[in-house]
Short mmCIF file of C-alpha atoms (C1' of nucleotides) in Angstrom, two decimals:
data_model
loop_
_atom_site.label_atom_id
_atom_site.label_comp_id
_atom_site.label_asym_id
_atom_site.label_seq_id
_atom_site.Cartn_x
_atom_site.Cartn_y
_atom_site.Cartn_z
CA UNK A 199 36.17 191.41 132.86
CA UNK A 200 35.64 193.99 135.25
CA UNK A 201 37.51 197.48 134.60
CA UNK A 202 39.07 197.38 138.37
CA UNK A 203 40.35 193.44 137.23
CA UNK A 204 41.28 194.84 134.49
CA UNK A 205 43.97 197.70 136.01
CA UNK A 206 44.73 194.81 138.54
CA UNK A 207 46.01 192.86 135.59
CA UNK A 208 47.84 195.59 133.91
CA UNK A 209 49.50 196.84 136.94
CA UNK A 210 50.81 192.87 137.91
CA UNK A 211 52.05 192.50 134.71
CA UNK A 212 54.21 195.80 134.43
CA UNK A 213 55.27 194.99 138.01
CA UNK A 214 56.19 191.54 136.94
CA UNK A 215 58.10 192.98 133.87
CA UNK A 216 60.39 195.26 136.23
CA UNK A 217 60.82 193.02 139.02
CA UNK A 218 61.57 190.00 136.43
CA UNK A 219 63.85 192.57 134.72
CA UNK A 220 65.67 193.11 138.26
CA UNK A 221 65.89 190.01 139.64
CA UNK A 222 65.27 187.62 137.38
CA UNK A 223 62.36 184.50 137.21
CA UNK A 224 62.62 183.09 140.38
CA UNK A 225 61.63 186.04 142.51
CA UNK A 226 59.39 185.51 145.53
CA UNK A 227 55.43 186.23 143.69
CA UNK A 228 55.25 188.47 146.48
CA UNK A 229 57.79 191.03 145.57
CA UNK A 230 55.67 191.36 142.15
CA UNK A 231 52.10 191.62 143.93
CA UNK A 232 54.11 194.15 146.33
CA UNK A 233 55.09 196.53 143.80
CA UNK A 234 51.58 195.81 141.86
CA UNK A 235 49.84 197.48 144.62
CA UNK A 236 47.84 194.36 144.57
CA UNK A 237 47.19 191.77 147.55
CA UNK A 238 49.27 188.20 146.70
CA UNK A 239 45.90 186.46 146.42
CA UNK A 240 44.86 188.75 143.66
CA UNK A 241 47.89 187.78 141.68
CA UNK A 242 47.40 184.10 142.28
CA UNK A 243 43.59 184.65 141.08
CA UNK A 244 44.52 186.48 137.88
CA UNK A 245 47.65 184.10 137.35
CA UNK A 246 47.48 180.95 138.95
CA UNK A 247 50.81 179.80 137.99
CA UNK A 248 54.25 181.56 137.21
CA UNK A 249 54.45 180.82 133.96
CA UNK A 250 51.27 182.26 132.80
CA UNK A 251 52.97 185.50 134.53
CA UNK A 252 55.61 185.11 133.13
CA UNK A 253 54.05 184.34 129.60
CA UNK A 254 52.14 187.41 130.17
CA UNK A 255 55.01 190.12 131.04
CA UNK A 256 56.89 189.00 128.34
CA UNK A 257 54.41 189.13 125.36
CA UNK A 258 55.80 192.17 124.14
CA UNK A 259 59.66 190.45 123.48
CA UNK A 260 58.19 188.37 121.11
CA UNK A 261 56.67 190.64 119.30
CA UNK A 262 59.84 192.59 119.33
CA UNK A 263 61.65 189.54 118.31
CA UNK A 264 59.51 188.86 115.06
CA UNK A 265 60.31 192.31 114.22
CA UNK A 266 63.57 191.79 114.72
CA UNK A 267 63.70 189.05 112.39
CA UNK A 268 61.92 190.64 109.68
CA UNK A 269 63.78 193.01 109.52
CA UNK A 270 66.56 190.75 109.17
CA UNK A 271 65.27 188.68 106.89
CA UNK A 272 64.97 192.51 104.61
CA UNK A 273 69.04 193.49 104.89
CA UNK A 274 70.69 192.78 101.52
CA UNK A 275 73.13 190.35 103.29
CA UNK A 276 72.19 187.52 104.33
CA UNK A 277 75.18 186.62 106.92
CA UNK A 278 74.44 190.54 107.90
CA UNK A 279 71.24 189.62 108.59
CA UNK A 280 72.35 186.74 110.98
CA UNK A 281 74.45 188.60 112.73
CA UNK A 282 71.91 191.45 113.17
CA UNK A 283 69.22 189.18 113.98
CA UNK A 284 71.57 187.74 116.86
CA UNK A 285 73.52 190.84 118.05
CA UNK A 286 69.70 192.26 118.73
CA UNK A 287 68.10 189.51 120.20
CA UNK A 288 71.36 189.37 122.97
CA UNK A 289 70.61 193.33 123.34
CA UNK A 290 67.52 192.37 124.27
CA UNK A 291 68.70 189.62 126.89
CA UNK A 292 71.65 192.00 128.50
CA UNK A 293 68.92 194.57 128.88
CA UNK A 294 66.65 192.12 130.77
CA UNK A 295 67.71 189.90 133.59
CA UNK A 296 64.22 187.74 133.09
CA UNK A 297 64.36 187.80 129.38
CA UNK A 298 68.07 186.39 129.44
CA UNK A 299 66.71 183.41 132.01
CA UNK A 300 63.86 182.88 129.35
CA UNK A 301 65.56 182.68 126.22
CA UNK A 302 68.07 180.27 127.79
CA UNK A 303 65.34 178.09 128.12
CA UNK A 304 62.57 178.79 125.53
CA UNK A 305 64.93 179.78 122.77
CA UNK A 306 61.89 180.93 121.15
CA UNK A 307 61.37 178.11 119.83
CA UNK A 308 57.79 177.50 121.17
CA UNK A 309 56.58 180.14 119.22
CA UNK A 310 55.92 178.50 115.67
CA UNK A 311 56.21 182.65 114.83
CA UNK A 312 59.27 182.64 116.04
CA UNK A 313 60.58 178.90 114.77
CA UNK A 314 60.03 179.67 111.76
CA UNK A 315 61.54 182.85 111.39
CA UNK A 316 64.82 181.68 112.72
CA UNK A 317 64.65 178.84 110.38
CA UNK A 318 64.62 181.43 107.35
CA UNK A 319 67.47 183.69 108.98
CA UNK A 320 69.23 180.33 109.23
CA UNK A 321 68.60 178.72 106.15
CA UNK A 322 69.09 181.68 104.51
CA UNK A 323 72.51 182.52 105.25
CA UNK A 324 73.88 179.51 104.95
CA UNK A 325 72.89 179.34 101.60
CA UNK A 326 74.18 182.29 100.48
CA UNK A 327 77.42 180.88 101.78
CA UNK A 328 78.47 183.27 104.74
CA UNK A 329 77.40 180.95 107.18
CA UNK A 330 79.11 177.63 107.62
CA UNK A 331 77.07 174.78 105.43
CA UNK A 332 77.08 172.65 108.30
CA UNK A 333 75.36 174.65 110.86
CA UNK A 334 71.35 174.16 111.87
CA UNK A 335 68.39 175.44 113.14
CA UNK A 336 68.85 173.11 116.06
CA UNK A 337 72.93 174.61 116.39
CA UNK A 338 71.18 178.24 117.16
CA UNK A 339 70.71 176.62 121.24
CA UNK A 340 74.57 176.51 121.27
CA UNK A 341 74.61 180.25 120.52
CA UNK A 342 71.91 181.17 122.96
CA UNK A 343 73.24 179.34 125.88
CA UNK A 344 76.52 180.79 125.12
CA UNK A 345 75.27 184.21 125.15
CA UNK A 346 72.97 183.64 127.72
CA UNK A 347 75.32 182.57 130.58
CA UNK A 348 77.87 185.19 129.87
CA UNK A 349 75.31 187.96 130.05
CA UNK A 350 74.11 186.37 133.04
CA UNK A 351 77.53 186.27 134.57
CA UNK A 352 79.05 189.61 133.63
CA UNK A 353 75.76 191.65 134.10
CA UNK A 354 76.96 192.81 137.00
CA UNK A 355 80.19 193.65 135.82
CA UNK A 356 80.06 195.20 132.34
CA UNK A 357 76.83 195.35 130.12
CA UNK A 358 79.15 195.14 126.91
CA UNK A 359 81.69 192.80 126.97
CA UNK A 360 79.19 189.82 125.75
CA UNK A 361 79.66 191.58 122.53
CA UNK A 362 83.53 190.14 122.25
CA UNK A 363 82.18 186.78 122.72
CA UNK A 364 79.56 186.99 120.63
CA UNK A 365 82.48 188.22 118.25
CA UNK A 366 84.45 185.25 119.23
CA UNK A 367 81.43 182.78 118.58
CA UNK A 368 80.11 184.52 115.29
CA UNK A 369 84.18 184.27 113.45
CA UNK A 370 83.32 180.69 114.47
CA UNK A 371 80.43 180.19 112.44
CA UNK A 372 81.89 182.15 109.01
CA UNK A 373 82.04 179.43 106.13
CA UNK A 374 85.38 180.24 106.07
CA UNK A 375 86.51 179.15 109.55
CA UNK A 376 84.75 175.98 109.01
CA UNK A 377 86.98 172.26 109.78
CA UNK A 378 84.71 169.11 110.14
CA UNK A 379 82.14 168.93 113.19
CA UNK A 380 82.96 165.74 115.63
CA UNK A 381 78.82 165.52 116.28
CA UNK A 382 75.85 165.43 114.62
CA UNK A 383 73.46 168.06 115.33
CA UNK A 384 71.17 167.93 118.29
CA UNK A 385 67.64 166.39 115.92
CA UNK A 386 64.55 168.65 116.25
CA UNK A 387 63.00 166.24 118.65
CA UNK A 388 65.95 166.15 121.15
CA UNK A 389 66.11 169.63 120.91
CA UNK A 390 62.10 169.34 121.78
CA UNK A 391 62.99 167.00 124.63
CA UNK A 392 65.68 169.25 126.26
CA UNK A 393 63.20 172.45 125.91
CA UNK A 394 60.56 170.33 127.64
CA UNK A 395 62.20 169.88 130.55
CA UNK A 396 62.93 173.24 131.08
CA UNK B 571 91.56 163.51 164.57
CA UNK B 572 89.74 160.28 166.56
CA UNK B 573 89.57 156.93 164.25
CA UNK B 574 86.36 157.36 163.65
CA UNK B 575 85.63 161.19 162.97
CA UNK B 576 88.71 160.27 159.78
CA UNK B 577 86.58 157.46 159.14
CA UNK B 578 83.26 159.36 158.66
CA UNK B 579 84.81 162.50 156.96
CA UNK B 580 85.83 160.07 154.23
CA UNK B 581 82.19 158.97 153.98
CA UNK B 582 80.97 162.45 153.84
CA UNK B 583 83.57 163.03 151.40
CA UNK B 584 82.55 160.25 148.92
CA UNK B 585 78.96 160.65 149.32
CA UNK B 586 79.09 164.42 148.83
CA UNK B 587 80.73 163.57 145.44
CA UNK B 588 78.44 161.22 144.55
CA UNK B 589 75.34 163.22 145.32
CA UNK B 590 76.92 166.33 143.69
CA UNK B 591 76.96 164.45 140.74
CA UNK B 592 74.12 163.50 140.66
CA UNK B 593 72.19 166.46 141.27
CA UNK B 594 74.05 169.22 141.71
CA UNK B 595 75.88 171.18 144.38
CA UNK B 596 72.29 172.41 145.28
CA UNK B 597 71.00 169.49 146.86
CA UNK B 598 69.73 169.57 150.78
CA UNK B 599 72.50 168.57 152.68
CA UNK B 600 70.59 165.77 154.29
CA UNK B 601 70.83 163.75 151.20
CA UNK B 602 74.50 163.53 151.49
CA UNK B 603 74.50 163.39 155.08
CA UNK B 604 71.82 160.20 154.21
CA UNK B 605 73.97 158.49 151.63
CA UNK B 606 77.14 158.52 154.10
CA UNK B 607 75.13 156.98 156.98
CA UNK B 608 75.83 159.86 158.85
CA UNK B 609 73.95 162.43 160.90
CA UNK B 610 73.50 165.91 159.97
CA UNK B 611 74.85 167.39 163.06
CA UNK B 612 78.19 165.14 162.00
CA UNK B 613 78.57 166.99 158.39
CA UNK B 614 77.84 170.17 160.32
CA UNK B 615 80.17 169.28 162.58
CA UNK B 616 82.64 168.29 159.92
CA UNK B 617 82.12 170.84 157.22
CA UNK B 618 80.26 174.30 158.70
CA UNK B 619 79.62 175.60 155.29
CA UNK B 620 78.91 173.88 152.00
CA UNK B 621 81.62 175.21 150.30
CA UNK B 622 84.06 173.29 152.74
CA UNK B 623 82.09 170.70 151.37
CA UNK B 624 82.56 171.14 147.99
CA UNK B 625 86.09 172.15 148.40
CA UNK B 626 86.85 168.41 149.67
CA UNK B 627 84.64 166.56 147.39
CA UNK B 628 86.35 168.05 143.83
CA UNK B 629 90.12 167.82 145.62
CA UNK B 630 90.29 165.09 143.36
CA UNK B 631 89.81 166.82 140.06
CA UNK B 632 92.01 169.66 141.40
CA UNK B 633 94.54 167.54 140.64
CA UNK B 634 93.48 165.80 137.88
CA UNK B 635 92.70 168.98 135.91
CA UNK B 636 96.84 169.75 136.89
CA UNK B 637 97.89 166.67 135.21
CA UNK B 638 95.82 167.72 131.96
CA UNK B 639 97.46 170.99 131.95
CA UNK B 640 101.31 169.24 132.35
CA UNK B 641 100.17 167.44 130.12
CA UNK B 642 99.23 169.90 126.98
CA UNK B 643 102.46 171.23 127.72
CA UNK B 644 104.41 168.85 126.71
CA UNK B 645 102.61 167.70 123.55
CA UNK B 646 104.62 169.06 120.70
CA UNK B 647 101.50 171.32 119.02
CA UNK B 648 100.61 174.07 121.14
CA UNK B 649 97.51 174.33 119.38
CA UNK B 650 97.10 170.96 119.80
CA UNK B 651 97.67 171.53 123.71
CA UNK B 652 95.53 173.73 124.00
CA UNK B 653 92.11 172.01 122.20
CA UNK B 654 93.44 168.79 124.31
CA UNK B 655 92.61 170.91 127.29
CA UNK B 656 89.86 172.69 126.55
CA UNK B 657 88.31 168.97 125.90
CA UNK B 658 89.56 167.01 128.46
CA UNK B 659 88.53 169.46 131.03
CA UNK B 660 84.70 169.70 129.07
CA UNK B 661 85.04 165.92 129.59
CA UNK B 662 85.39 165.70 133.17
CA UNK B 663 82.35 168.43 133.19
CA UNK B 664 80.16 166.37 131.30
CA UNK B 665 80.39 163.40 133.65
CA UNK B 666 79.73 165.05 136.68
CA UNK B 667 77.23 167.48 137.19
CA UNK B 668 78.75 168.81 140.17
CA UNK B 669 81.64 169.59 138.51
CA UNK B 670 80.13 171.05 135.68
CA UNK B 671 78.12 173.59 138.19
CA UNK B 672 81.51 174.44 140.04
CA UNK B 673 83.62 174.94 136.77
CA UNK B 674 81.52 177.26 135.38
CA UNK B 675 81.44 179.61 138.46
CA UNK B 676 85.21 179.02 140.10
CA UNK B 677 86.87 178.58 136.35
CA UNK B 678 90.02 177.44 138.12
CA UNK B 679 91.49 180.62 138.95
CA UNK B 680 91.30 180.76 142.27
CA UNK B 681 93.65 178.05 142.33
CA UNK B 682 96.78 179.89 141.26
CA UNK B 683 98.32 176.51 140.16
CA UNK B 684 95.37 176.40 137.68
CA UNK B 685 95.71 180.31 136.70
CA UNK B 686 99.02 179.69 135.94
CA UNK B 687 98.90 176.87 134.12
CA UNK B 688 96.14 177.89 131.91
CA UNK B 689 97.96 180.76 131.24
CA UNK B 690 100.91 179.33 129.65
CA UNK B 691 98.78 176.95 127.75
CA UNK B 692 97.06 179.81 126.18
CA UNK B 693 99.98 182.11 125.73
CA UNK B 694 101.90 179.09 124.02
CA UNK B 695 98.81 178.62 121.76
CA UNK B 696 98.89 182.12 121.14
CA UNK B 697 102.27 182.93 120.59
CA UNK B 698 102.61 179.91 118.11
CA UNK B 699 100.04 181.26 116.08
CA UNK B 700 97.21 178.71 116.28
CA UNK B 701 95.22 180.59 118.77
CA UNK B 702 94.05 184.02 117.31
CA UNK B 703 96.40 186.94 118.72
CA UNK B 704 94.07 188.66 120.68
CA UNK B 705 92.38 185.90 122.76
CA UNK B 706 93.08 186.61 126.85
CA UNK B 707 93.54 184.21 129.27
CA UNK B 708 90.23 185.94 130.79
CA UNK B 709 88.67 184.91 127.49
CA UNK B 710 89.04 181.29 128.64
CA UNK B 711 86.08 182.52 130.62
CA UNK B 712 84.24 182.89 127.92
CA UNK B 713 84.96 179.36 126.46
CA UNK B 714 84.01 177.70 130.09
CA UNK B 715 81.00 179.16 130.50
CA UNK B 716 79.70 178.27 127.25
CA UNK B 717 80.72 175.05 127.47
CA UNK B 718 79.35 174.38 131.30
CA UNK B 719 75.78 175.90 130.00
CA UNK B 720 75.46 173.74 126.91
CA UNK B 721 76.67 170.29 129.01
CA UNK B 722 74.14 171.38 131.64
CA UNK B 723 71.26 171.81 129.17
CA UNK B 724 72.09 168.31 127.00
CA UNK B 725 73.29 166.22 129.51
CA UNK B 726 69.87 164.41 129.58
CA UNK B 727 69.69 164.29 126.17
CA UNK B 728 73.23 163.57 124.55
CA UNK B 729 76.39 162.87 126.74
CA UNK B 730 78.30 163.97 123.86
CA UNK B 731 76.98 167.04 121.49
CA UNK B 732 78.83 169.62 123.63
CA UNK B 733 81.66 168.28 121.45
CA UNK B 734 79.79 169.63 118.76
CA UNK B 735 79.33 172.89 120.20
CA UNK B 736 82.93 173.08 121.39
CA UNK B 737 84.00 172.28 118.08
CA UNK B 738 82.40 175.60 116.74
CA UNK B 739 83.51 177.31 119.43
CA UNK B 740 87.36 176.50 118.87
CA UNK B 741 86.70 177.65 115.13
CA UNK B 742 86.20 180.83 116.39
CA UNK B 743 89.44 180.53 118.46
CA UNK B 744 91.83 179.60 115.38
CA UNK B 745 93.95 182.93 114.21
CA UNK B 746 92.84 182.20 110.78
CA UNK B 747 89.10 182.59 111.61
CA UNK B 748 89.81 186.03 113.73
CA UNK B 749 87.99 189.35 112.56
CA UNK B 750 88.79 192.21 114.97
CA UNK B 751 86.96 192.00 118.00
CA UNK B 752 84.14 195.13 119.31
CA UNK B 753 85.21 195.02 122.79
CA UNK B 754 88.17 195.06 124.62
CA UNK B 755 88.65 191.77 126.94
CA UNK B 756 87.47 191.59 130.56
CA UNK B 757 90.83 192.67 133.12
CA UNK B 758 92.04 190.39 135.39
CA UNK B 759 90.16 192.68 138.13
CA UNK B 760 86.81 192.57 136.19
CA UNK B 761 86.90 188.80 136.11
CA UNK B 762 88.07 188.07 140.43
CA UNK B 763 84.94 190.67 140.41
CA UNK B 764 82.72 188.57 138.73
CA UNK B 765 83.78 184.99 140.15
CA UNK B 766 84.11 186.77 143.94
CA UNK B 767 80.32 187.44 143.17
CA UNK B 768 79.49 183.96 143.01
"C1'" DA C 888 88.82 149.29 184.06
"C1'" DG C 889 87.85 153.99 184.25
"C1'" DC C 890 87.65 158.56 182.71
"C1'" DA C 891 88.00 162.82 180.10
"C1'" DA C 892 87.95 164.42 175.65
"C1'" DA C 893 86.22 163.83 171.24
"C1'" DG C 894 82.55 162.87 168.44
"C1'" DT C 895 77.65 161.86 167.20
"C1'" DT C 896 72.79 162.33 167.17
"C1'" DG C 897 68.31 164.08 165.49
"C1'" DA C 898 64.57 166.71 167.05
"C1'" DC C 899 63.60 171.37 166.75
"C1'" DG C 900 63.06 176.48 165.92
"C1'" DG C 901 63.74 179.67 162.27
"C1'" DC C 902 63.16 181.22 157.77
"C1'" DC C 903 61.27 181.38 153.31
"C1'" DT C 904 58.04 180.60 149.71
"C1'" DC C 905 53.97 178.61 147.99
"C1'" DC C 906 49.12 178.58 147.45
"C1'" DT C 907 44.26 178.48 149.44
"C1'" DC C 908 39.96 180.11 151.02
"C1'" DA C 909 36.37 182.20 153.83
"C1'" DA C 910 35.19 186.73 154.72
"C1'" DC C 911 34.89 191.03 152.87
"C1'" DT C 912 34.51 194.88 149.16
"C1'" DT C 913 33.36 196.84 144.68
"C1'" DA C 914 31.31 197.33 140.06
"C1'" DT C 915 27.55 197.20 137.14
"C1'" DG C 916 22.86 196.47 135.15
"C1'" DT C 917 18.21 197.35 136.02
"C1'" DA D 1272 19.12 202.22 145.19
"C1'" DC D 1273 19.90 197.64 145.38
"C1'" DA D 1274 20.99 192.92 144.27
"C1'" DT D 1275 24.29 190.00 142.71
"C1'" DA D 1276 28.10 188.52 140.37
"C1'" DA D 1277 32.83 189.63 140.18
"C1'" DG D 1278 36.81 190.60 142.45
"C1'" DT D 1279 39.97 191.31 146.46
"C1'" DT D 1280 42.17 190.42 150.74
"C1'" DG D 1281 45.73 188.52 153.85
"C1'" DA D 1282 46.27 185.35 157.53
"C1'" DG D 1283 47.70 180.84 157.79
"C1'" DG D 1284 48.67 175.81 156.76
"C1'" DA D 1285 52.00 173.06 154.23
"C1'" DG D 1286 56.48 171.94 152.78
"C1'" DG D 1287 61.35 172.41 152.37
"C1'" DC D 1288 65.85 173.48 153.87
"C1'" DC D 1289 69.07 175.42 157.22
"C1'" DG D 1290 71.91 175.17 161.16
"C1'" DT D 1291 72.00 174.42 166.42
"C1'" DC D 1292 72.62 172.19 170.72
"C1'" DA D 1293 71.87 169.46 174.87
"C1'" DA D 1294 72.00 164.77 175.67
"C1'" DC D 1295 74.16 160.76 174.55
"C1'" DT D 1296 78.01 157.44 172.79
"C1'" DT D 1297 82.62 156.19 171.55
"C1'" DT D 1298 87.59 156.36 171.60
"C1'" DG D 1299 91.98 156.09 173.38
"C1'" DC D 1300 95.00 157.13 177.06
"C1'" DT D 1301 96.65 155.87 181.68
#
DNA sequence: AGCAAAGTTGACGGCCTCCTCAACTTATGT
DNA sequence: ACATAAGTTGAGGAGGCCGTCAACTTTGCT
């Protein structure tokens, strides 16, 4: 790759970070080759669909997000480390108008990396008992669209009351407040199914 | 009004619900216009803006979401009226997309029958001590959009998990499940802000 | 029957976004 | 310095939806 292509790719994909961050995933590709510096057929060269932008700007969440979970996968407590692990990734979201609009529909969850992190996190508090025995992997979308669509819809009117429903969600999932579930859990293939549409 | 012009407003009226439930309150208008055998100039005429639209099309459940309220009044367990509500209103989300898309953006507030009938339902619940003391009637925001977001991510997959989901959520919502809460709840302002936005 | 008012029609201009491609510019190795 | 591959450009065609309006049709009153 040539060092000028190179730049050219650097500078789309901070540009596509902050407008994604502003406005969220379905901006106009223009806006984002606009504040690039870059001509729209350059973007569409470099990119030649959204989601490989998209893909691209956002790289540096998941990496953030495995670190995340390691870390708490290391706390002592393992329903502390739950909560951490989801009180940081919603941080993450309410900072990030794009990032909330992805993890409501990636949930990570395409990332083996990820998967499999979240599975341990999971697994691993409800086995120690703080979390309710009853809850899944698969139960982690509830929390995640929950969290998602209030960020999304008080964004623009306080950055910190998601926190209170988060609060509201999390005394939810205590062993303690557990009474029988009317459902099954969603199966790891339906799960699959409703990701792939998305 | 002319014989006919009452004649094709009904039309417009059922079709719009039909198509809205189908696929969204986002559709082109000329699919509704289409399915009532009807012009486009003659919804135009008819309804100026889609929210007019919409308006007439979910009348209907206006009312019908009344009745569930009366209703949860009267049954003798105030908790009990208030999960009754909470469900039959997820319910008549989950079999309508359209409905699902206008609950979880108009929450029934603006109707001030609605505001005020939710709000007894949740101050009864409250007061009676199944409902944790410091859930708000703007917390029923909360609750709604987690609800809408979940039935609009499964509803090709499972007509029914959001049951699941809601369960978990109303865990959260019993007084013996409540650990004190981070932030304070949204004001009545805060929330007219965030629903005038959309 | 005849007529004015009411209502309907649908082609059309406007707007927006997508994505392509032929012409042009730049980087790099020799 | 130059050739050539690599990269860039942006105007423009395509497609979708919106909302209008002048010409036409229907209703209902007298």
């Amino acid at each position: 790759m040539r060092r000028d292509a190179e730049l050219n790719r650097e500078r789309l994909v901070t540009a596509a970070r902050e407008v994604f961050a502003e406005r969220g995933l379905d901006v106009a590709l223009d806006a984002v080759a606009k504040r690039a510096g870059v001509s729209i057929g350059t973007l569409y060269n470099r990119f030649p669909t959204r989601g490989e932008l998209v893909r691209a700007a956002f790289a540096d969440n998941v990496d953030t997000v495995a670190r995340l979970g390691e870390h708490a996968l290391g706390l002592a407590d393992p329903w502390d480390g739950f909560v951490y692990f989801v009180e940081q990734v919603s941080q993450l979201q309410a900072a990030d108008r794009g990032y909330n609009e992805l993890a409501g529909s990636s949930s990570a969850e395409d990332l083996s990396r990820g998967y499999d992190l979240m599975s341990r996190i999971v697994a691993r508090a409800r086995e120690a008992g703080g979390l309710r025995a009853d809850f899944t992997l698969e139960d982690m979308a509830f929390v995640t669209w929950s969290i998602t669509r209030t960020i999304e819809a008080t964004a623009g009117t306080s950055t910190t009351v998601w926190r209170r429903h988060l609060a509201l969600i999390l005394d939810g999932l205590r062993a303690s407040a557990a009474h029988p579930l009317p459902e099954p859990a969603l199966s790891r293939e339906q799960l699959a199914d409703i990701y792939r549409d998305c």
